[in-house]
Coordinates of C-alpha atoms (C1' of nucleotides) in Angstrom, one line a residue:
Chain A
M1 CA 176.0 44.0 60.5
N2 CA 177.0 45.5 64.1
N3 CA 174.8 43.8 66.3
K4 CA 171.5 44.8 64.7
E5 CA 168.8 42.0 64.3
V6 CA 169.3 40.8 60.8
R7 CA 166.1 41.5 58.5
V8 CA 165.9 40.7 55.0
R9 CA 163.0 40.7 52.8
F10 CA 162.1 39.3 49.4
A11 CA 160.2 41.8 47.4
P12 CA 158.2 40.6 44.4
S13 CA 156.0 42.1 42.5
P14 CA 152.4 40.5 41.9
T15 CA 152.6 40.1 38.0
G16 CA 152.5 36.3 37.4
G17 CA 154.1 33.0 38.1
L18 CA 156.7 32.9 40.5
H19 CA 160.2 32.6 38.4
L20 CA 163.3 30.3 39.2
G21 CA 165.2 33.6 39.7
G22 CA 163.0 34.7 42.3
V23 CA 162.9 31.6 44.1
R24 CA 166.5 31.7 44.5
T25 CA 166.6 35.2 45.9
A26 CA 163.8 34.1 48.3
L27 CA 165.9 31.3 49.2
Y28 CA 168.6 33.1 49.9
N29 CA 167.1 35.3 51.8
Y30 CA 165.9 32.5 54.0
L31 CA 169.1 30.8 54.5
F32 CA 170.9 33.9 55.4
A33 CA 168.2 35.2 57.8
K34 CA 167.8 31.7 59.5
K35 CA 171.7 31.5 59.8
H36 CA 172.1 34.5 61.9
G37 CA 168.7 34.5 63.6
G38 CA 167.2 36.9 61.7
S39 CA 163.9 37.8 60.2
F40 CA 162.8 37.2 56.1
V41 CA 160.0 39.3 55.4
L42 CA 157.6 39.3 52.4
R43 CA 157.0 42.5 50.7
I44 CA 154.5 42.9 47.8
E45 CA 155.4 45.4 45.5
D46 CA 152.5 46.2 44.0
T47 CA 153.0 50.2 42.8
D48 CA 152.0 49.5 39.2
Q49 CA 148.2 48.8 39.1
G50 CA 148.6 48.2 35.3
R51 CA 150.5 45.0 35.8
Y52 CA 148.8 43.7 38.6
V53 CA 147.4 40.2 38.6
P54 CA 144.9 39.1 41.1
G55 CA 146.0 35.5 42.6
A56 CA 149.5 36.3 42.3
E57 CA 150.4 37.5 45.8
Q58 CA 148.7 34.0 47.2
Y59 CA 150.5 32.1 44.7
I60 CA 153.8 33.7 45.6
I61 CA 153.0 32.5 49.2
D62 CA 151.9 29.4 48.2
C63 CA 155.1 28.5 46.3
L64 CA 157.4 30.0 49.2
E65 CA 155.6 27.4 51.7
W66 CA 155.5 24.7 49.3
C67 CA 159.5 25.4 49.2
G68 CA 159.6 25.6 52.9
I69 CA 161.0 28.8 53.2
S70 CA 157.8 31.0 54.3
P71 CA 158.4 34.3 55.7
D72 CA 158.3 35.2 59.1
E73 CA 156.4 38.8 58.3
G74 CA 154.3 39.5 55.5
P75 CA 150.4 40.3 54.2
H76 CA 149.6 36.7 55.1
K77 CA 151.6 37.1 58.4
P78 CA 151.2 40.6 60.5
G79 CA 154.4 41.5 61.7
P80 CA 155.2 44.9 63.6
Y81 CA 156.3 46.8 60.5
G82 CA 153.4 46.4 58.1
P83 CA 151.5 46.7 56.0
Y84 CA 153.6 44.9 53.6
R85 CA 152.0 45.7 50.3
Q86 CA 152.9 48.9 49.2
S87 CA 149.8 49.9 47.6
E88 CA 148.6 49.7 51.2
R89 CA 151.7 51.9 52.0
K90 CA 150.7 54.4 49.5
P91 CA 149.8 57.4 51.7
N92 CA 153.2 57.0 53.0
Y93 CA 155.7 57.8 50.3
R94 CA 154.5 61.6 49.1
K95 CA 155.9 62.8 52.1
F96 CA 159.3 61.9 51.3
A97 CA 159.1 62.9 47.9
E98 CA 158.1 66.2 49.2
Q99 CA 160.8 65.9 51.7
L100 CA 163.2 65.5 48.7
I101 CA 161.9 68.5 47.0
E102 CA 162.3 70.8 50.0
S103 CA 165.7 69.6 50.2
G104 CA 166.6 70.3 46.5
N105 CA 167.2 67.0 45.7
A106 CA 163.7 66.5 43.6
Y107 CA 161.4 68.5 41.6
Y108 CA 157.9 68.4 39.8
A109 CA 157.6 67.5 36.1
F110 CA 154.8 68.2 34.3
D111 CA 155.6 66.5 31.0
T112 CA 153.1 64.6 29.3
P113 CA 154.2 61.0 27.9
A114 CA 153.7 62.9 24.5
E115 CA 156.0 65.3 25.5
L116 CA 158.7 62.8 26.8
D117 CA 158.4 61.2 23.3
S118 CA 158.9 64.1 21.4
M119 CA 161.6 65.0 23.9
R120 CA 163.4 61.4 22.9
E121 CA 163.1 61.8 19.6
Q122 CA 164.2 65.3 19.8
F123 CA 167.5 64.4 21.4
K124 CA 167.9 60.9 19.3
S125 CA 171.0 60.5 17.7
E126 CA 173.4 58.0 16.1
S127 CA 175.6 58.1 19.3
N128 CA 172.9 58.6 22.0
P129 CA 169.9 56.2 20.6
S130 CA 167.9 56.3 24.2
P131 CA 168.1 60.0 25.3
Q132 CA 167.7 60.2 29.2
Y133 CA 165.9 62.6 31.4
N134 CA 169.4 64.2 32.6
S135 CA 170.7 67.1 33.7
I136 CA 170.8 68.5 30.4
V137 CA 167.9 67.5 29.1
R138 CA 165.7 68.9 32.3
D139 CA 166.6 72.1 31.3
H140 CA 164.7 71.9 28.2
M141 CA 161.4 70.4 29.9
K142 CA 158.5 71.3 32.0
N143 CA 159.3 70.9 35.5
S144 CA 159.7 73.4 38.6
L145 CA 163.3 73.6 37.9
T146 CA 162.5 75.5 34.7
L147 CA 159.0 77.1 35.6
S148 CA 159.1 80.2 38.0
S149 CA 157.6 79.3 41.3
E150 CA 154.2 80.9 40.5
E151 CA 153.7 78.7 37.4
V152 CA 154.4 75.4 39.6
K153 CA 152.1 76.7 42.0
K154 CA 149.3 77.5 39.6
L155 CA 149.8 73.9 37.9
L156 CA 149.7 71.9 41.1
D157 CA 146.8 74.0 42.4
G158 CA 145.5 73.2 39.2
G159 CA 145.5 69.5 40.1
T160 CA 147.8 69.4 36.5
P161 CA 149.1 65.6 36.4
H162 CA 152.6 65.5 37.2
V163 CA 155.6 63.2 38.7
I164 CA 158.1 64.0 41.4
R165 CA 162.1 63.0 39.7
I166 CA 165.4 63.0 41.7
K167 CA 167.6 65.7 40.8
I168 CA 170.9 63.4 40.0
P169 CA 174.0 65.7 40.9
T170 CA 176.0 66.3 37.9
S171 CA 179.9 64.6 37.4
S172 CA 180.0 63.0 40.7
D173 CA 181.0 59.3 41.9
V174 CA 178.4 57.2 43.8
H175 CA 180.2 54.3 45.7
L176 CA 178.6 51.1 46.2
N177 CA 179.8 48.4 48.3
D178 CA 177.8 45.0 47.1
M179 CA 178.6 42.3 49.1
I180 CA 178.8 40.0 46.1
R181 CA 180.7 42.5 43.6
G182 CA 182.9 44.7 46.1
E183 CA 183.0 48.3 45.1
V184 CA 181.0 49.6 42.2
I185 CA 181.4 53.0 41.1
F186 CA 178.9 54.8 38.9
N187 CA 179.1 58.3 37.7
T188 CA 176.4 60.3 38.2
D189 CA 176.5 61.8 34.4
Q190 CA 175.0 58.3 33.6
V191 CA 172.5 58.4 35.8
D192 CA 169.4 59.6 34.6
D193 CA 166.4 61.8 36.8
K194 CA 164.3 58.9 37.4
V195 CA 160.7 59.3 38.7
L196 CA 160.0 58.7 42.1
L197 CA 156.7 59.5 42.3
K198 CA 154.3 58.8 39.6
A199 CA 151.3 60.8 38.7
D200 CA 148.9 58.5 40.2
G201 CA 150.4 59.3 43.6
M202 CA 152.1 55.7 43.6
P203 CA 155.7 55.6 44.0
T204 CA 158.3 54.0 41.5
Y205 CA 160.4 51.2 42.5
H206 CA 162.8 53.4 43.3
L207 CA 161.3 55.2 46.0
A208 CA 159.4 52.7 47.5
V209 CA 162.5 50.1 47.8
V210 CA 164.2 52.6 50.0
V211 CA 161.4 53.9 52.2
D212 CA 160.2 50.5 52.6
D213 CA 163.7 49.1 53.5
Y214 CA 164.2 51.7 55.7
E215 CA 161.1 51.6 57.7
M216 CA 161.1 47.9 57.7
K217 CA 164.8 48.0 59.2
I218 CA 166.0 46.0 56.6
T219 CA 169.7 45.2 57.3
H220 CA 170.7 42.9 54.3
A221 CA 169.1 43.5 50.6
F222 CA 169.2 40.9 48.0
R223 CA 168.1 41.5 44.3
G224 CA 169.0 40.6 41.2
E225 CA 171.6 41.8 39.1
E226 CA 169.5 43.5 37.2
W227 CA 169.2 46.2 39.5
L228 CA 172.6 47.1 39.9
P229 CA 172.9 49.9 37.2
S230 CA 169.8 51.7 39.2
A231 CA 171.7 51.2 42.5
P232 CA 173.3 54.5 42.6
V233 CA 169.7 56.2 42.4
H234 CA 168.8 54.2 45.7
V235 CA 172.2 55.3 47.3
L236 CA 171.6 58.6 46.6
L237 CA 168.3 58.2 48.1
W238 CA 169.4 56.8 51.2
E239 CA 171.8 59.9 51.5
Y240 CA 169.3 62.6 50.5
L241 CA 166.7 61.1 53.1
G242 CA 169.1 61.1 55.8
W243 CA 169.1 57.8 56.5
K244 CA 172.7 56.5 55.1
E245 CA 173.6 55.2 58.4
N246 CA 170.9 52.6 57.9
M247 CA 171.3 51.3 54.5
P248 CA 171.1 48.3 54.1
L249 CA 174.3 46.0 52.5
W250 CA 173.6 44.9 49.4
A251 CA 173.9 41.8 47.2
H252 CA 173.5 41.7 43.7
L253 CA 172.4 38.1 42.4
P254 CA 173.8 36.7 39.4
L255 CA 171.4 35.7 36.7
I256 CA 169.8 32.7 35.9
L257 CA 170.6 32.2 32.2
K258 CA 168.8 30.1 29.3
P259 CA 170.5 26.7 28.8
D260 CA 171.1 27.0 25.3
G261 CA 171.5 30.6 23.9
K262 CA 172.1 33.7 25.7
G263 CA 169.9 35.7 28.3
K264 CA 168.1 35.5 31.3
L265 CA 165.8 32.3 31.5
S266 CA 162.3 33.5 30.5
K267 CA 158.9 31.4 30.7
R268 CA 159.1 31.2 27.2
D269 CA 162.3 29.1 27.4
G270 CA 160.6 26.9 29.8
D271 CA 157.6 26.1 27.1
R272 CA 160.1 26.0 24.1
L273 CA 162.8 23.6 25.8
G274 CA 160.0 21.6 27.9
F275 CA 160.8 22.3 31.5
P276 CA 159.1 24.2 34.2
V277 CA 160.3 28.1 35.2
F278 CA 157.9 28.6 37.8
A279 CA 158.0 26.8 41.2
M280 CA 154.4 25.8 40.8
D281 CA 151.5 25.8 38.1
W282 CA 150.4 29.1 37.5
E283 CA 147.0 29.8 35.8
D284 CA 146.8 33.3 34.2
P285 CA 143.6 34.5 35.6
K286 CA 143.0 36.3 32.0
T287 CA 143.8 33.9 29.4
N288 CA 143.3 30.7 32.0
E289 CA 146.4 29.5 30.4
I290 CA 148.5 27.2 32.6
T291 CA 152.2 27.2 32.7
K292 CA 153.7 24.0 34.5
G293 CA 155.3 24.3 37.4
F294 CA 158.5 22.2 39.3
K295 CA 155.8 20.9 41.9
E296 CA 153.3 19.5 39.4
M297 CA 156.2 18.1 37.1
G298 CA 156.8 16.2 40.1
F299 CA 159.6 17.4 42.0
L300 CA 160.4 17.4 45.7
P301 CA 160.6 20.7 47.2
E302 CA 163.9 19.6 48.6
A303 CA 165.3 18.8 45.5
F304 CA 163.9 22.1 44.0
I305 CA 165.5 24.4 46.6
N306 CA 168.7 22.3 46.7
M307 CA 169.4 22.3 43.2
L308 CA 168.1 26.2 42.9
A309 CA 171.0 26.9 45.7
L310 CA 173.8 25.6 44.0
L311 CA 172.8 27.5 41.0
G312 CA 175.5 30.5 41.9
W313 CA 176.3 29.2 45.1
N314 CA 178.5 26.4 46.6
D315 CA 180.3 25.8 49.9
G316 CA 183.5 24.5 48.6
S317 CA 182.9 20.8 49.9
G318 CA 182.1 19.4 46.7
E319 CA 178.8 18.1 48.5
E320 CA 175.8 19.1 46.7
V321 CA 172.5 17.1 47.9
L322 CA 172.0 19.1 51.0
S323 CA 169.1 19.9 52.7
L324 CA 167.1 22.9 54.0
D325 CA 169.2 23.0 57.4
E326 CA 172.4 21.9 56.1
L327 CA 172.1 24.8 53.3
T328 CA 171.2 27.1 56.2
D329 CA 174.2 25.9 58.1
R330 CA 177.0 26.3 55.0
F331 CA 175.3 29.4 53.7
S332 CA 177.5 32.4 53.0
I333 CA 177.4 35.2 50.9
E334 CA 181.1 35.1 50.2
R335 CA 180.7 32.3 48.2
I336 CA 178.0 33.5 45.9
H337 CA 179.4 34.0 42.6
K338 CA 179.2 36.7 40.5
G339 CA 178.9 34.8 37.1
G340 CA 175.3 34.2 35.8
A341 CA 174.7 30.2 35.6
K342 CA 172.9 28.5 32.8
F343 CA 170.3 26.7 33.8
D344 CA 170.5 22.5 33.6
F345 CA 167.3 20.8 33.6
E346 CA 169.1 17.2 33.2
K347 CA 170.9 18.1 36.5
A348 CA 167.9 19.4 38.1
K349 CA 166.3 16.2 37.6
W350 CA 169.4 14.5 39.2
F351 CA 168.9 16.3 42.3
N352 CA 165.3 15.2 42.5
G353 CA 166.1 11.6 41.6
E354 CA 168.5 11.5 44.6
W355 CA 165.7 13.2 47.0
I356 CA 163.6 10.8 46.1
K357 CA 165.7 7.9 47.1
R358 CA 166.6 9.6 50.6
T359 CA 162.8 10.7 51.1
N360 CA 161.0 8.2 53.5
N361 CA 158.7 5.8 51.8
D362 CA 155.9 7.0 54.2
T363 CA 156.8 10.8 53.0
L364 CA 156.5 9.5 49.4
L365 CA 153.2 7.7 49.6
P366 CA 150.8 10.5 49.8
L367 CA 152.3 12.2 47.1
I368 CA 152.6 9.1 45.1
K369 CA 148.9 8.1 45.8
Q370 CA 147.6 11.9 44.4
I371 CA 149.8 11.5 41.4
F372 CA 148.3 8.0 40.5
Q373 CA 144.7 9.7 41.3
N374 CA 145.7 12.6 38.9
N375 CA 146.3 9.8 36.4
G376 CA 143.0 8.3 37.0
I377 CA 144.3 5.5 39.3
D378 CA 142.8 4.7 42.6
A379 CA 146.2 3.1 43.9
E380 CA 145.5 1.1 46.9
V381 CA 147.7 1.9 49.8
K382 CA 148.7 -1.4 50.8
L383 CA 149.9 -2.3 47.5
L384 CA 151.6 1.3 47.0
Q385 CA 153.5 0.6 50.5
Q386 CA 155.1 -2.5 48.8
I387 CA 155.7 -0.8 45.6
I388 CA 157.2 2.4 46.5
P389 CA 160.6 0.9 47.7
M390 CA 160.8 -1.2 45.0
V391 CA 160.6 1.5 42.2
K392 CA 161.9 4.6 44.0
D393 CA 165.4 4.1 42.6
R394 CA 164.2 4.2 39.3
C395 CA 162.6 7.7 39.1
H396 CA 163.9 11.1 38.6
L397 CA 160.5 12.5 39.0
L398 CA 158.0 11.7 41.1
N399 CA 155.4 11.2 37.9
D400 CA 157.9 8.6 36.6
F401 CA 155.9 6.3 39.3
I402 CA 153.4 6.2 36.9
Q403 CA 155.4 4.8 34.0
Q404 CA 157.3 2.4 36.2
S405 CA 154.5 1.2 38.7
S406 CA 151.2 1.9 36.9
F407 CA 151.2 -1.8 36.0
F408 CA 150.6 -3.0 39.2
F409 CA 147.1 -1.7 39.0
I410 CA 145.9 -1.9 35.4
A411 CA 147.1 -3.8 32.8
P412 CA 149.2 -2.1 29.7
A413 CA 147.1 -0.8 27.5
E414 CA 149.6 -1.0 25.0
I415 CA 151.8 -3.8 24.4
D416 CA 155.7 -3.5 22.8
T417 CA 155.0 -6.4 20.5
A418 CA 158.1 -5.0 18.2
S419 CA 160.7 -6.3 21.1
V420 CA 159.5 -9.7 20.7
K421 CA 158.0 -10.4 17.5
P422 CA 161.1 -10.6 15.4
K423 CA 162.5 -13.6 17.8
W424 CA 159.2 -15.1 18.2
T425 CA 158.7 -18.8 17.8
E426 CA 156.0 -21.1 17.6
N427 CA 157.5 -23.1 20.6
K428 CA 157.5 -19.9 22.6
T429 CA 153.7 -19.7 22.1
A430 CA 153.6 -23.3 23.3
F431 CA 155.9 -22.7 26.4
F432 CA 153.3 -20.1 27.6
T433 CA 150.2 -21.7 26.7
K434 CA 151.4 -24.5 28.9
W435 CA 152.8 -22.3 31.6
I436 CA 149.6 -20.7 32.2
E437 CA 148.4 -23.9 33.5
V438 CA 151.3 -24.4 35.7
L439 CA 150.7 -20.9 36.9
Q440 CA 146.8 -21.7 37.8
S441 CA 148.1 -25.0 39.7
L442 CA 150.5 -23.4 41.9
P443 CA 149.4 -23.5 45.2
D444 CA 151.6 -20.6 46.4
W445 CA 151.7 -17.4 44.9
D446 CA 155.6 -16.2 45.5
A447 CA 157.7 -14.4 43.2
V448 CA 160.4 -17.1 44.3
I449 CA 158.4 -20.2 43.6
I450 CA 157.0 -18.5 40.1
E451 CA 160.8 -17.8 39.0
N452 CA 161.9 -21.5 39.9
E453 CA 159.3 -22.7 38.1
F454 CA 159.4 -20.7 35.2
K455 CA 163.4 -21.6 34.8
K456 CA 162.4 -25.5 35.3
M457 CA 160.3 -25.3 32.8
A458 CA 162.2 -23.4 30.3
E459 CA 164.9 -25.8 31.0
A460 CA 162.3 -28.8 30.4
E461 CA 161.4 -27.3 27.0
Q462 CA 165.1 -26.5 25.9
I463 CA 164.4 -22.6 25.7
K464 CA 167.2 -20.2 27.3
P465 CA 165.2 -18.5 30.4
G466 CA 166.5 -15.1 29.0
E467 CA 164.7 -15.6 25.9
L468 CA 161.5 -15.8 27.8
Q469 CA 161.5 -13.1 30.3
L470 CA 161.9 -10.5 27.9
P471 CA 158.3 -11.6 26.5
L472 CA 157.0 -12.2 29.7
R473 CA 157.6 -8.7 31.0
I474 CA 156.4 -7.5 27.7
M475 CA 153.5 -8.9 28.4
L476 CA 152.9 -8.0 32.2
V477 CA 153.9 -4.4 31.7
G478 CA 153.7 -3.4 28.6
G479 CA 157.4 -2.5 27.8
K480 CA 161.0 -2.8 28.7
F481 CA 161.0 -1.2 31.9
G482 CA 160.3 -1.7 35.3
P483 CA 161.2 -3.8 38.8
P484 CA 162.2 -7.8 38.3
V485 CA 159.2 -9.4 36.5
F486 CA 158.8 -12.4 38.9
E487 CA 158.0 -9.7 41.7
I488 CA 155.4 -7.8 39.7
A489 CA 153.9 -11.3 38.7
S490 CA 153.7 -12.0 42.4
L491 CA 152.2 -8.4 43.5
I492 CA 149.5 -8.3 40.5
G493 CA 148.4 -11.8 41.5
K494 CA 147.6 -15.2 39.9
S495 CA 144.8 -14.2 37.7
S496 CA 146.3 -10.9 36.4
T497 CA 149.3 -12.5 35.4
V498 CA 147.6 -15.0 33.5
S499 CA 144.9 -13.2 31.8
R500 CA 147.7 -10.5 30.7
I501 CA 149.7 -13.5 29.2
Q502 CA 146.9 -15.0 27.4
N503 CA 146.2 -11.1 25.8
G504 CA 150.0 -11.0 25.2
L505 CA 150.5 -13.7 23.1
Q506 CA 147.4 -13.0 21.3
A507 CA 148.8 -9.6 20.7
I508 CA 152.0 -11.3 19.8
E509 CA 150.5 -13.6 17.4
Q510 CA 148.6 -10.8 15.8
A511 CA 151.6 -8.2 15.4
Chain B
rG1 C1' 175.2 53.7 21.4
rG2 C1' 176.4 54.9 26.3
rC3 C1' 177.0 52.5 31.6
rC4 C1' 177.6 48.7 34.7
rC5 C1' 178.8 43.4 35.3
rG6 C1' 181.0 39.0 33.9
rU7 C1' 184.4 35.0 31.2
rU8 C1' 188.1 27.4 34.7
rG9 C1' 185.2 21.3 30.3
rG10 C1' 178.9 20.9 26.6
rU11 C1' 176.5 22.5 32.0
rC12 C1' 177.2 23.4 37.4
rA13 C1' 181.8 24.2 39.4
rA14 C1' 186.5 23.7 43.3
rU15 C1' 191.4 26.5 43.4
rC16 C1' 192.3 32.4 47.3
rG17 C1' 200.5 32.8 43.3
rG18 C1' 203.7 26.7 43.2
rU19 C1' 198.1 21.3 42.0
rU20 C1' 199.3 15.5 37.6
rA21 C1' 193.6 22.0 37.2
rA22 C1' 188.9 18.6 42.4
rG23 C1' 183.9 16.9 42.4
rA24 C1' 179.0 16.5 40.2
rC25 C1' 175.4 16.7 35.8
rG26 C1' 175.3 14.7 31.0
rC27 C1' 178.2 11.7 27.3
rC28 C1' 181.1 7.1 26.1
rU29 C1' 183.0 1.9 27.7
rC30 C1' 182.8 -1.9 30.8
rC31 C1' 180.8 -5.0 35.3
rC32 C1' 176.2 -5.8 37.6
rU33 C1' 171.1 -7.3 35.8
rU34 C1' 168.9 -12.0 30.1
rU35 C1' 163.7 -5.2 31.1
rC36 C1' 164.5 -0.2 32.1
rA37 C1' 166.9 1.8 36.1
rC38 C1' 169.8 2.1 40.4
rG39 C1' 174.8 0.7 41.8
rG40 C1' 180.2 -0.1 40.6
rA41 C1' 184.9 1.0 37.7
rG42 C1' 187.1 3.5 34.0
rG43 C1' 187.4 7.4 29.6
rA44 C1' 186.8 11.9 26.5
rA45 C1' 186.5 16.7 27.4
rU46 C1' 188.4 23.0 30.8
rG47 C1' 191.7 28.0 32.4
rA48 C1' 188.7 33.4 25.8
rG49 C1' 193.2 36.0 23.4
rG50 C1' 197.5 39.4 24.0
rG51 C1' 200.5 41.8 27.0
rG52 C1' 202.5 43.3 31.6
rU53 C1' 204.0 42.1 37.5
rU54 C1' 206.8 37.8 39.8
rC55 C1' 211.8 33.0 40.3
rG56 C1' 206.7 31.0 39.3
rA57 C1' 200.3 32.5 37.2
rU58 C1' 194.1 29.9 36.3
rU59 C1' 195.1 33.0 40.3
rC60 C1' 197.3 40.0 40.6
rC61 C1' 197.3 44.4 36.8
rC62 C1' 196.0 46.2 31.8
rC63 C1' 194.2 46.0 27.0
rU64 C1' 191.2 43.0 23.3
rA65 C1' 187.6 39.8 22.3
rC66 C1' 183.2 37.7 23.9
rG67 C1' 178.7 37.0 27.1
rG68 C1' 175.1 39.0 29.9
rG69 C1' 172.2 43.3 32.5
rC70 C1' 170.3 48.3 32.1
rU71 C1' 169.2 52.6 29.5
rA72 C1' 160.0 53.5 31.2
rC73 C1' 155.4 57.8 35.0
rC74 C1' 157.9 48.1 34.9
rA75 C1' 159.7 45.7 38.7

RNA sequence: GGCCCGUUGGUCAAUCGGUUAAGACGCCUCCCUUUCACGGAGGAAUGAGGGGUUCGAUUCCCCUACGGGCUACCA
């Protein structure tokens, strides 16, 4: 770190929804940058024109903003090291690839995809199911190592499609000092001659990540563990380009795994198991298929990032509910785990419940109002202000407010008569019929008064109040849930209470 | 197949050679509540296996097993 300003980057590909793992990588970048007073850069790695998805970039920016971890520099927020889209940096890469050819660390390769296929077919064997373009194979291929310089020049001048590959040295060890994993050693005999510059002139990830990290003065590079196997290529590139001194410190993050089976979490798992995998709703522009996001599922951003931060890291204190500021304060790379963590949606919901409880009612209000609106209910603000503190403790998701309080605004569509019908008796019908009259004559409409009257009358009728309270609840809210029943009655008002009892009685009789 | 990474209850995990092996989620019981929750009190449940090193290993080393990642002109 030696006095250099900390600069980190989150470098996603704009290929679709932003995955949990991606958000966590962005989050760790953000936490680390903020903790050290550094800069957090967003770089769009759109070098694969075939996988580019329009709208994905803006979506990523929106997700980060929702999470409260917006980058300091990026395509949306120009800084001194732009442009921040690799496609716009295209002219930049070729010269470095050619510089590598110049220094003997790379070469032109003219093999067609078909020739590569047949090579793989030819070298494929029981003991080597996936042959690589390596030091042995390259001698049998069409490249500037096997062709004469005249032939190469002719091909180049003739505009023959070609790529530039790194020339991996034989039998040497590449050392990588990972901040999380310590020293990892790779033998170059296991590494293949990766393509650096594609036939379309675009760099591959391998070249682009090194060039851009260098030019953007990145000091610490976080990425998923799936990148570890290609790390030696990157280390070699830093060396060959003469930038070794400036190579960022690497941190390969553990993966987020499927809750059940094995393997890394994918969008499919979310669909299959019924929980979101993306930060926010993602609509595929091709198919118009919408994949649910945590936001729309009713998560608070504070809870979402809190849960993610703790998936693979903790501060050792045992405290789990932490704000972004607290996370920033406590974050440390040394405490990031090495092993992958299975995602647990139940725990995620618990985090959200905790955050709903500790979020101001005023902050909650517009969110809840919006959710009601989405459900076709125009919730009156004054009423909401009374309802939110009453029900927030029973909600794990913001959407739970619908189940827990929609009956304040509209009469229940369905009534759970099955819970009361078996124990229903004639005298209960009589009770409620009479009770309606009492209610109508009540001068003041107040929860305590209603409750007292209710109990008084139950006693007079010689029925246990408990036997009557559940039916009353069912009639007012539709089921066995919600806050104290007399408070509900008080809030929905006399006429609604009376009409719901009337309808309820009818429904129970008919059931 | 090869290479690399990993392995404490069902899940997230603390422990940095000596502990009755924390805590949280989930689950179960009880209390509160004649709704559902919240809250409170309890409970069941963990060091993959085998070798070393050491007075002493969950902790250090090795092997095995298991899990994962990578093995594209995708990132």
